[in-house]
CSV table of C-alpha atoms and ligand atoms in Angstrom, one decimal:
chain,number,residue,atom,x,y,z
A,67,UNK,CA,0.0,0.0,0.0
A,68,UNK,CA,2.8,2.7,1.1
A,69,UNK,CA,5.0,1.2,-1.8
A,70,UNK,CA,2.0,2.2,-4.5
A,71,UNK,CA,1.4,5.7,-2.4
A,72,UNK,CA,5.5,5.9,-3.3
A,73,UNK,CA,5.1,4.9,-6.8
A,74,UNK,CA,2.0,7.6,-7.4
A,75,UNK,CA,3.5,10.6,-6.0
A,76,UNK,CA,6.8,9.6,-8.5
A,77,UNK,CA,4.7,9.4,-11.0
A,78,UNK,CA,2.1,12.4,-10.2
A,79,UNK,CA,5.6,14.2,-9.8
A,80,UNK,CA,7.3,13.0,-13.5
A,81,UNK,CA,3.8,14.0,-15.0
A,82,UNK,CA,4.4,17.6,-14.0
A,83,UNK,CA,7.6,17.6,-15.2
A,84,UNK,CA,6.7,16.5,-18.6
A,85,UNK,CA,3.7,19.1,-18.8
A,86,UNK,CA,6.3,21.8,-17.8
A,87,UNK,CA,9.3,21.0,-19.6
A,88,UNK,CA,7.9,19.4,-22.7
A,89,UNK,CA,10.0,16.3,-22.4
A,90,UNK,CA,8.1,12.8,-22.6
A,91,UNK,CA,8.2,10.9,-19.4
A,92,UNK,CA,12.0,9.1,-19.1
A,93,UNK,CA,13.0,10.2,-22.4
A,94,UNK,CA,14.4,13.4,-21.6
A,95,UNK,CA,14.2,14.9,-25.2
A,96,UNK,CA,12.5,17.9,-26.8
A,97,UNK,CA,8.9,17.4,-28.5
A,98,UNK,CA,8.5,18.8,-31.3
A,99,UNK,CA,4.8,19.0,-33.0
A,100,UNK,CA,4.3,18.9,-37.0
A,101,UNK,CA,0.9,19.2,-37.9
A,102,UNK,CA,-0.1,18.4,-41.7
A,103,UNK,CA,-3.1,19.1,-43.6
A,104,UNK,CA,-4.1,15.6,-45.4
A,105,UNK,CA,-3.2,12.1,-45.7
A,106,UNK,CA,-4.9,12.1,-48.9
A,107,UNK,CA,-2.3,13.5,-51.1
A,108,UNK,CA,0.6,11.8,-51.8
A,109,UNK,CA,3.1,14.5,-51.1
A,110,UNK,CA,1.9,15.4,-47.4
A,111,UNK,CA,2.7,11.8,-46.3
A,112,UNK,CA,6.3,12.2,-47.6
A,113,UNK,CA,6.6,15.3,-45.9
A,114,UNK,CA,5.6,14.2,-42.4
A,115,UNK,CA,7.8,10.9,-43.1
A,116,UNK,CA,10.4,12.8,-43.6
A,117,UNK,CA,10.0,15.3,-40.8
A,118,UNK,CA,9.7,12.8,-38.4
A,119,UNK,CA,12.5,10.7,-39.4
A,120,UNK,CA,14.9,13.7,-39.6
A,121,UNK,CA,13.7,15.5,-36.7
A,122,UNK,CA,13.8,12.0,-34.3
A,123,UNK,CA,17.3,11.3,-36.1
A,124,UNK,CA,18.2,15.0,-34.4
A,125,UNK,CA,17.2,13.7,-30.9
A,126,UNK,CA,14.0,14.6,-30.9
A,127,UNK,CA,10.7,13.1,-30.1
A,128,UNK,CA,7.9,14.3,-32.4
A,129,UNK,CA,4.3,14.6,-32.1
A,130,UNK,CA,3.0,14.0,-35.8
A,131,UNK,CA,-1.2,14.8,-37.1
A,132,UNK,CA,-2.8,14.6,-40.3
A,133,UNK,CA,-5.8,16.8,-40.1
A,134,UNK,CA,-8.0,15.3,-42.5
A,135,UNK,CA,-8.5,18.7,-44.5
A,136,UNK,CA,-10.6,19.4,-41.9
A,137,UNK,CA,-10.3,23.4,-40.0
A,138,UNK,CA,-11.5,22.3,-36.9
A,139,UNK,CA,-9.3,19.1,-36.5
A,140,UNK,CA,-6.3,20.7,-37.4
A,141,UNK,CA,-7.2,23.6,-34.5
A,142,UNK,CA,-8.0,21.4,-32.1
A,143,UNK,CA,-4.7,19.3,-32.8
A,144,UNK,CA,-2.4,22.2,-32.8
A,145,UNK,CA,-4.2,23.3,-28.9
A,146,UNK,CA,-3.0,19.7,-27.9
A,147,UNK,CA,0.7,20.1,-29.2
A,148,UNK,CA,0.7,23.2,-27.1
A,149,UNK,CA,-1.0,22.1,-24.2
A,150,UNK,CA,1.2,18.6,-24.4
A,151,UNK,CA,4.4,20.7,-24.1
A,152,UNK,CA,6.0,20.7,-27.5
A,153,UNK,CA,8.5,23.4,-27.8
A,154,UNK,CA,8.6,24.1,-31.7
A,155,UNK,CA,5.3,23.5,-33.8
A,156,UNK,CA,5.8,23.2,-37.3
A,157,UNK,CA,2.3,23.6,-39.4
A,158,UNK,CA,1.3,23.0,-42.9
A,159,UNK,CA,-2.2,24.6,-42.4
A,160,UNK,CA,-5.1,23.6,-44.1
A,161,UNK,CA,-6.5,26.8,-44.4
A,162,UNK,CA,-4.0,29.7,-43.6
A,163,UNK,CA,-5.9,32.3,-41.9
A,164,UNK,CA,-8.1,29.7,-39.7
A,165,UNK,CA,-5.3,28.9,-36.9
A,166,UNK,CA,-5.2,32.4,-35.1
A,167,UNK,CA,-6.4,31.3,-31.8
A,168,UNK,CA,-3.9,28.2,-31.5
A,169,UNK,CA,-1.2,31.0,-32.5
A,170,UNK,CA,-1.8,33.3,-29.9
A,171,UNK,CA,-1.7,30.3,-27.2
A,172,UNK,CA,1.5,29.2,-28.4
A,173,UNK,CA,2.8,33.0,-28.6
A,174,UNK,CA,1.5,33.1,-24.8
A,175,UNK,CA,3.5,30.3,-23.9
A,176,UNK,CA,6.4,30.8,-25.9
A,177,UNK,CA,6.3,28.2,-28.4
A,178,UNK,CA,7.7,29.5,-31.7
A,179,UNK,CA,6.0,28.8,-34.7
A,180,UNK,CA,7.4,27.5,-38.5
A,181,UNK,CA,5.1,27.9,-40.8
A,182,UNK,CA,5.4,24.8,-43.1
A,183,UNK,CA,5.3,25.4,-46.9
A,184,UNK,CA,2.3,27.3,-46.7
A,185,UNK,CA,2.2,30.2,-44.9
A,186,UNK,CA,0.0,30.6,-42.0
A,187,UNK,CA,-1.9,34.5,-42.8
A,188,UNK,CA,-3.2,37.1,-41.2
A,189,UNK,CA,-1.5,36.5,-37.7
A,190,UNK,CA,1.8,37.8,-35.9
A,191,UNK,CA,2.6,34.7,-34.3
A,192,UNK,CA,4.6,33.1,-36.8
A,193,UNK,CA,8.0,33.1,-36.3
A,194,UNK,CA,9.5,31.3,-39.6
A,195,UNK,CA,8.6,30.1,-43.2
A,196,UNK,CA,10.0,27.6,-45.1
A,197,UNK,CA,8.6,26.4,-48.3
A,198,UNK,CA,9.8,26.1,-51.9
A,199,UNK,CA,9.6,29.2,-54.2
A,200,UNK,CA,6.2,28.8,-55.0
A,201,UNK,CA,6.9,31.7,-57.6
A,202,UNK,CA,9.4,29.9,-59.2
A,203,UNK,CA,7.0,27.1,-59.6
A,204,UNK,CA,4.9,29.1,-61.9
A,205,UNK,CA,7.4,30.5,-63.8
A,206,UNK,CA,8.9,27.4,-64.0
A,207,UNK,CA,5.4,26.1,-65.9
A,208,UNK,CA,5.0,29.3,-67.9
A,209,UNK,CA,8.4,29.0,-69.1
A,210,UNK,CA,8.1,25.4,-70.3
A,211,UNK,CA,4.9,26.3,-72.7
A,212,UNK,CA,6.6,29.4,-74.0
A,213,UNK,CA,9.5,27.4,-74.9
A,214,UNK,CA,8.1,24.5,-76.1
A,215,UNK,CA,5.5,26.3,-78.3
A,216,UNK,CA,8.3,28.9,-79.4
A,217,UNK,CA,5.6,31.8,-78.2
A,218,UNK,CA,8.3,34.6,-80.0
A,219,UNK,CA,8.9,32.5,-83.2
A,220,UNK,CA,5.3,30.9,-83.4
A,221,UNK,CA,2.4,32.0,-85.7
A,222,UNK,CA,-0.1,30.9,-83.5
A,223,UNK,CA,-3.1,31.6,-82.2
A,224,UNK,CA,-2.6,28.8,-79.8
A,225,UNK,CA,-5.5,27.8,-77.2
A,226,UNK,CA,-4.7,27.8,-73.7
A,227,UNK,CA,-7.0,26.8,-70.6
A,228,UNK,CA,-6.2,27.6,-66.9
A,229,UNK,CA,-6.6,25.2,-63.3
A,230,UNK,CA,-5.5,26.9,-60.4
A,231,UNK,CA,-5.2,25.7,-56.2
A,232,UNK,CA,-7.0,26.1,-53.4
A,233,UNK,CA,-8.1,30.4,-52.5
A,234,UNK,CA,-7.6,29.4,-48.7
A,235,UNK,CA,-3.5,28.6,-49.8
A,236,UNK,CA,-1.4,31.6,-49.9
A,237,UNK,CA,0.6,29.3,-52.1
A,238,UNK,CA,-1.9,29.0,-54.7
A,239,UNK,CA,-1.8,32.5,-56.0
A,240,UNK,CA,2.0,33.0,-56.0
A,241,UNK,CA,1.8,29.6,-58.7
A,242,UNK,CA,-0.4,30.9,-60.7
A,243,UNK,CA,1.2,34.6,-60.8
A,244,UNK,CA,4.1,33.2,-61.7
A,245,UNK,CA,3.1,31.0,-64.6
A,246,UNK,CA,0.5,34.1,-65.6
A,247,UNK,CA,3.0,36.7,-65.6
A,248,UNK,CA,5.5,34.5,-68.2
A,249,UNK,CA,2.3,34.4,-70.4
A,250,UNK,CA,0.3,37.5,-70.2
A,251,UNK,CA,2.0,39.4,-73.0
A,252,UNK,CA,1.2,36.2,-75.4
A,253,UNK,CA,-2.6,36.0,-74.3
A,254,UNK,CA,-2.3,39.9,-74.6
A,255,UNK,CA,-1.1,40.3,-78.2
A,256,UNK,CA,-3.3,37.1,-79.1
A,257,UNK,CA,-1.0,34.5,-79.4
A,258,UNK,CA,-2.5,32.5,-76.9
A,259,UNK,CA,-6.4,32.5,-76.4
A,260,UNK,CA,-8.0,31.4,-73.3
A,261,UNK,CA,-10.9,30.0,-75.0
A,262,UNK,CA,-13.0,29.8,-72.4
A,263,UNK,CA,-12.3,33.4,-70.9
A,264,UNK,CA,-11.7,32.3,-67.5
A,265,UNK,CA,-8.6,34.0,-66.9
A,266,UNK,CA,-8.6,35.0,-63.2
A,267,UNK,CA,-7.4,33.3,-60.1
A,268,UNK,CA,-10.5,33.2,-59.0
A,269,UNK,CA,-12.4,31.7,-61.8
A,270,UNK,CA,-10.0,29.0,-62.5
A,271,UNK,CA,-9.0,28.3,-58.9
A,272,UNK,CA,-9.6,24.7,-57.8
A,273,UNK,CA,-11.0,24.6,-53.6
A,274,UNK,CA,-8.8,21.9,-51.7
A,275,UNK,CA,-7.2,21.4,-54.5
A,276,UNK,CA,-9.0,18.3,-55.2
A,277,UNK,CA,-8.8,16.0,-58.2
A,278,UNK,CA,-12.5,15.7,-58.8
A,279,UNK,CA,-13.3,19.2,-58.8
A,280,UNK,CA,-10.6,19.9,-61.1
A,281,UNK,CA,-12.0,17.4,-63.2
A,282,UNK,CA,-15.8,18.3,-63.9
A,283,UNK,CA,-14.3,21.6,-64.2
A,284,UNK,CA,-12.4,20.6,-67.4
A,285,UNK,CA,-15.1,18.4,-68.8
A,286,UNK,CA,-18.1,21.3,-68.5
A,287,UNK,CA,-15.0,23.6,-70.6
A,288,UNK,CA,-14.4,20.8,-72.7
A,289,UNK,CA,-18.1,20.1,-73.5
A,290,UNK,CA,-18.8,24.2,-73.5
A,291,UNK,CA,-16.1,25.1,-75.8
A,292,UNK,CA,-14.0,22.4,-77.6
A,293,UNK,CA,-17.1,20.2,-78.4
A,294,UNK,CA,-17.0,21.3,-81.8
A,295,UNK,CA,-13.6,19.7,-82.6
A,296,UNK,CA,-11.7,22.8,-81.4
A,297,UNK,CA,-8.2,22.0,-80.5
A,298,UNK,CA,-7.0,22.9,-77.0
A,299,UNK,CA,-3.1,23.6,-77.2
A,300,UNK,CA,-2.0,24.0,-73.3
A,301,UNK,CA,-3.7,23.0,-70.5
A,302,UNK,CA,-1.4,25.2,-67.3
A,303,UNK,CA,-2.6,23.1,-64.3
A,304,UNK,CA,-0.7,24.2,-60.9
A,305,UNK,CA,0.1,20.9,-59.6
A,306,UNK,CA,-0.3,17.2,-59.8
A,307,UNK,CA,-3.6,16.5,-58.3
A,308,UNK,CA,-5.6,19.3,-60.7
A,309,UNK,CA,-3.6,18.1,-63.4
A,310,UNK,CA,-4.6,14.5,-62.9
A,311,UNK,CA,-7.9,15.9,-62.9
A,312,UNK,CA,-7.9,17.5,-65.9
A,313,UNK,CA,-6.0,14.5,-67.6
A,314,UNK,CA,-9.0,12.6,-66.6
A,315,UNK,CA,-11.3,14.9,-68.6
A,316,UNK,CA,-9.3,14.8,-71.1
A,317,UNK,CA,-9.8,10.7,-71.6
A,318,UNK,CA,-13.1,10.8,-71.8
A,319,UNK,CA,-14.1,13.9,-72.9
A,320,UNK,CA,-12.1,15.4,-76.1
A,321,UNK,CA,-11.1,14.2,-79.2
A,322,UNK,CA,-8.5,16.7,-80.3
A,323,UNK,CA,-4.9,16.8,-80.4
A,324,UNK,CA,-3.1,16.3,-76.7
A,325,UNK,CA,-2.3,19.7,-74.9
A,326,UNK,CA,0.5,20.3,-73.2
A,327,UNK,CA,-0.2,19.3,-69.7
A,328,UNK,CA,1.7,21.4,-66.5
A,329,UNK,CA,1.9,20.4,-63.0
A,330,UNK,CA,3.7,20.1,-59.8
A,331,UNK,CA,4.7,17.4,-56.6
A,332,UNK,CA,6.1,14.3,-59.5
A,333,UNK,CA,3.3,12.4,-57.7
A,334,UNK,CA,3.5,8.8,-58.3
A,335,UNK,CA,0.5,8.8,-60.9
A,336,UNK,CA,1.7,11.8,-62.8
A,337,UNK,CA,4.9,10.5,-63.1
A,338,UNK,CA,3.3,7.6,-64.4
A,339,UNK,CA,1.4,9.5,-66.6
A,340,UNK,CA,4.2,11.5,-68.2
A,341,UNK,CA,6.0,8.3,-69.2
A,342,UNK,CA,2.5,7.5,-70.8
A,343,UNK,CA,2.7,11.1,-72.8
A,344,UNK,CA,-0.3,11.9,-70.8
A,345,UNK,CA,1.3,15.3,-68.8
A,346,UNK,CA,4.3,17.0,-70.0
A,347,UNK,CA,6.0,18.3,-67.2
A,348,UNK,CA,5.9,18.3,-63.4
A,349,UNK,CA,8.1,20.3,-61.2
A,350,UNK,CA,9.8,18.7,-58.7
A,351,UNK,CA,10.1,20.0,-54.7
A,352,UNK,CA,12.5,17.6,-52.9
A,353,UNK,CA,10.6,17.1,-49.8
A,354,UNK,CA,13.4,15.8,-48.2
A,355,UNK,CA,15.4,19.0,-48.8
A,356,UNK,CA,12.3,21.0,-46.9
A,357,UNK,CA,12.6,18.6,-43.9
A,358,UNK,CA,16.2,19.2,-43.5
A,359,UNK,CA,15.9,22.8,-43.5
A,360,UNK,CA,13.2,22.5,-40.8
A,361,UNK,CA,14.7,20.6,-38.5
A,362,UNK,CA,17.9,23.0,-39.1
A,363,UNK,CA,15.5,26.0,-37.7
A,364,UNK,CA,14.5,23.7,-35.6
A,365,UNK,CA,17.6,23.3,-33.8
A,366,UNK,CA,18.3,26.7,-34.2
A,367,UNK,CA,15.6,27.8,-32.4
A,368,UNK,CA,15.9,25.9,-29.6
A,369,UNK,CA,19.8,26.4,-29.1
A,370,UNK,CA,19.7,30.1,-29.4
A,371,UNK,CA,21.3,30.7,-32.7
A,372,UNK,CA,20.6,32.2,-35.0
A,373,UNK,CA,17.7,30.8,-37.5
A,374,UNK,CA,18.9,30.7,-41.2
A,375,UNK,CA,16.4,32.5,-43.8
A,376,UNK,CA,17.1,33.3,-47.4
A,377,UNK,CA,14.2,36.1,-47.7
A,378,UNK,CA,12.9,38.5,-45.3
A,379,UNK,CA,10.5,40.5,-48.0
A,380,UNK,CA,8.3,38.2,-49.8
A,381,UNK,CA,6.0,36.9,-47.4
A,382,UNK,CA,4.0,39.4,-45.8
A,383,UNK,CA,0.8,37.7,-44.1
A,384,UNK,CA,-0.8,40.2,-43.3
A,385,UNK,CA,0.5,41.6,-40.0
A,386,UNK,CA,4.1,40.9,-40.6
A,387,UNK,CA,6.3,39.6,-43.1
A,388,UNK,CA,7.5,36.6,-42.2
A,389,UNK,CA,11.0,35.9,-42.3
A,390,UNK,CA,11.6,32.8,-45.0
A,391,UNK,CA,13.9,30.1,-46.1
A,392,UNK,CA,13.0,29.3,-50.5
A,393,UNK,CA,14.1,25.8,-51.2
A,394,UNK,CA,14.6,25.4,-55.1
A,395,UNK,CA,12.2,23.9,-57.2
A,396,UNK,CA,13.1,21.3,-59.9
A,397,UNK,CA,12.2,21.0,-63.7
A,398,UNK,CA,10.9,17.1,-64.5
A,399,UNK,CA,9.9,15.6,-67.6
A,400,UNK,CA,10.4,12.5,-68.9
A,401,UNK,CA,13.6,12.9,-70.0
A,402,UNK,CA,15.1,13.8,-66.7
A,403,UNK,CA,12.9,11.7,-64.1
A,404,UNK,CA,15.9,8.9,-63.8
A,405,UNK,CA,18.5,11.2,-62.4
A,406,UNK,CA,15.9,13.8,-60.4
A,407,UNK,CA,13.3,10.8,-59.0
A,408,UNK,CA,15.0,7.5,-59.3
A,409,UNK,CA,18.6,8.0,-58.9
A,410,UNK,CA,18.0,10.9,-56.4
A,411,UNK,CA,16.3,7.3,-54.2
A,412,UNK,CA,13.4,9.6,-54.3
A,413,UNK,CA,11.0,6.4,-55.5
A,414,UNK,CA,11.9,3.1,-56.8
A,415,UNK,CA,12.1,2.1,-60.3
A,416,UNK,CA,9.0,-0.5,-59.0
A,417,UNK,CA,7.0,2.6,-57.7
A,418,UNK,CA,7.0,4.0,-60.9
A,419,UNK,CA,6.6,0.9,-63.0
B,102,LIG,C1,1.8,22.8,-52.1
B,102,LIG,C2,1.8,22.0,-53.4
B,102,LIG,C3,0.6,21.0,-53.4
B,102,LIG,C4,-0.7,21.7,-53.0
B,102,LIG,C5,-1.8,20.7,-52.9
B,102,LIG,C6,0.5,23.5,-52.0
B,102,LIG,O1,0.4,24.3,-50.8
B,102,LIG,O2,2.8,23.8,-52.1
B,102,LIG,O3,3.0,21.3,-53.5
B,102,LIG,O4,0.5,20.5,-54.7
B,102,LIG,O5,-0.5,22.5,-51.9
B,102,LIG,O6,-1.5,19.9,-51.8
């Protein structure tokens, strides 16, 4: 009886020492808490994979969610991470402007905040960004159709159709900026002709960036305006999963000669798909390089030093800019998925196959 009194106050007494000091009972290490938006796309799986392996390879223990693209799970997740005692929080949020409460708890007790590769908005309780270039990405797709239809040489008109992200992902606007501003004098002289006339962000944008809506999308622009055997020459998609979409309309709904298909991710099925000439490019952000970097501000944070960023003026969200580290994005096609994908160890040759 006294022996179990002895044993409950230890552990009564190692409970508050975890809750105050973050460390898990008898491990002694720092908790970290990465919370990710969705298990359902392939690339948020290799990004918490990778943050967890690097960040436990670093000595640390992590608390890892998926959020199930849902607001309020993702909230309530984040409030545990706090309230559990993590001392860095690293978030890919959902929807950027919808975590401000978690933020100012974790501001009040002093956990710092990186923002992962999309920023969180509207909200001065964000301490880092790190992401990849995302307007890079979209010049990196703009540049590919200008080049590859020769926009300065070209007699043209060539027809081009538009698929933008997600409106609640800061990220989604810098993409299609980037790929807009390489072809806005073309679609402005004529060369190119959005056929549809949806040339906005917001009439092309794609919410949660999901496949399916990105697919009945293109088929009611296919059956609307290319039913009568007009061709459609470029088909700018953002990323992977809109593309995939829009490849799917394209099977079933159009008869013409294949556009040139953009994206973003090299998700397995795209990848798949440009071997099959079914999408022409993809662009291609290392998750692994974006883990490493975390985990390096990670440390940094929590020994003092000084945190490495690469840009302090392109992220504003809205009540600060952000101070950010811009990982480079990659060019893929067909002809150079061996060395970037396979050779890289990024998949297996079997993943692919
Ligand atoms: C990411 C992209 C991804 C998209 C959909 C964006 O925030 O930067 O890599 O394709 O979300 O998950």
């Amino acid at each position: 009886m006294k022996a179990k009194k002895i044993l409950g106050t230890i552990l009564c007494a190692a409970m508050a020492i975890t809750a105050l000091t973050g460390c898990s009972a008898g491990s002694g290490k720092n908790k970290v808490g990465v919370s990710m938006p969705t298990k359902d796309l392939q690339r948020w799986n290799q990004d918490g994979d990778n943050m967890k392996k690097e960040l436990e390879a670093a000595g640390y223990e992590v608390d890892l969610q998926y959020a199930n693209n849902d607001v309020a799970t993702q909230l309530s997740q984040v409030e545990n991470m706090i309230n559990s005692g993590c001392k860095v929080i690293v978030i890919a949020a959902i929807e950027g402007s919808s975590l401000g409460t978690a933020l100012d708890k974790a501001a009040a007790k002093k956990i710092p905040v990186i923002a992962y590769d999309r920023l969180l908005m509207d909200n001065a309780n964000v301490d880092y960004y790190a992401t990849f270039d995302n307007y890079m990405v979209g010049t990196i797709q703009g540049t590919y159709v200008k080049d590859t239809l020769d926009l300065d040489n070209a007699a043209g008109p060539f027809n081009i159709e538009f698929t933008a992200g997600d409106p609640g992902d800061n990220n989604a606007g810098f993409f299609f900026n980037g790929a807009y501003d390489v072809l806005k004098p073309y679609i402005e002289s004529g060369k190119l002709v959005v056929v549809s006339g949806q040339n906005t962000f917001e009439q092309v944008a794609t919410p949660s960036w999901k496949t399916e809506t990105a697919q009945s999308r293109a088929e009611n622009i296919l059956s609307s305006y290319y039913a009568d055997g007009t061709n459609v020459d470029v088909w700018l998609c953002s990323n992977d999963s809109t593309a995939l979409g829009v490849e799917n309309a394209l099977a079933t709904n159009y008869n013409g000669s294949y556009p040139i298909i953009t994206g973003q991710d090299c998700d397995i099925a795209n990848v798949k798909n440009m071997l099959q000439g079914k999408q022409s490019m993809s662009v291609f952000k290392d998750t692994r390089t974006l883990a490493s970097q975390v985990v390096k501000m990670v440390t940094q944070i929590l020994k003092g030093e000084t945190v490495e960023v690469n840009d302090t003026k392109t992220y504003d969200n809205g009540k600060k800019v952000v101070p950010s580290y811009l990982c480079s994005p990659v060019f893929a096609d067909a002809n150079n998925y061996k060395t970037i994908l396979l050779d890289s160890g990024y998949y297996t040759a079997d993943q692919l196959g």
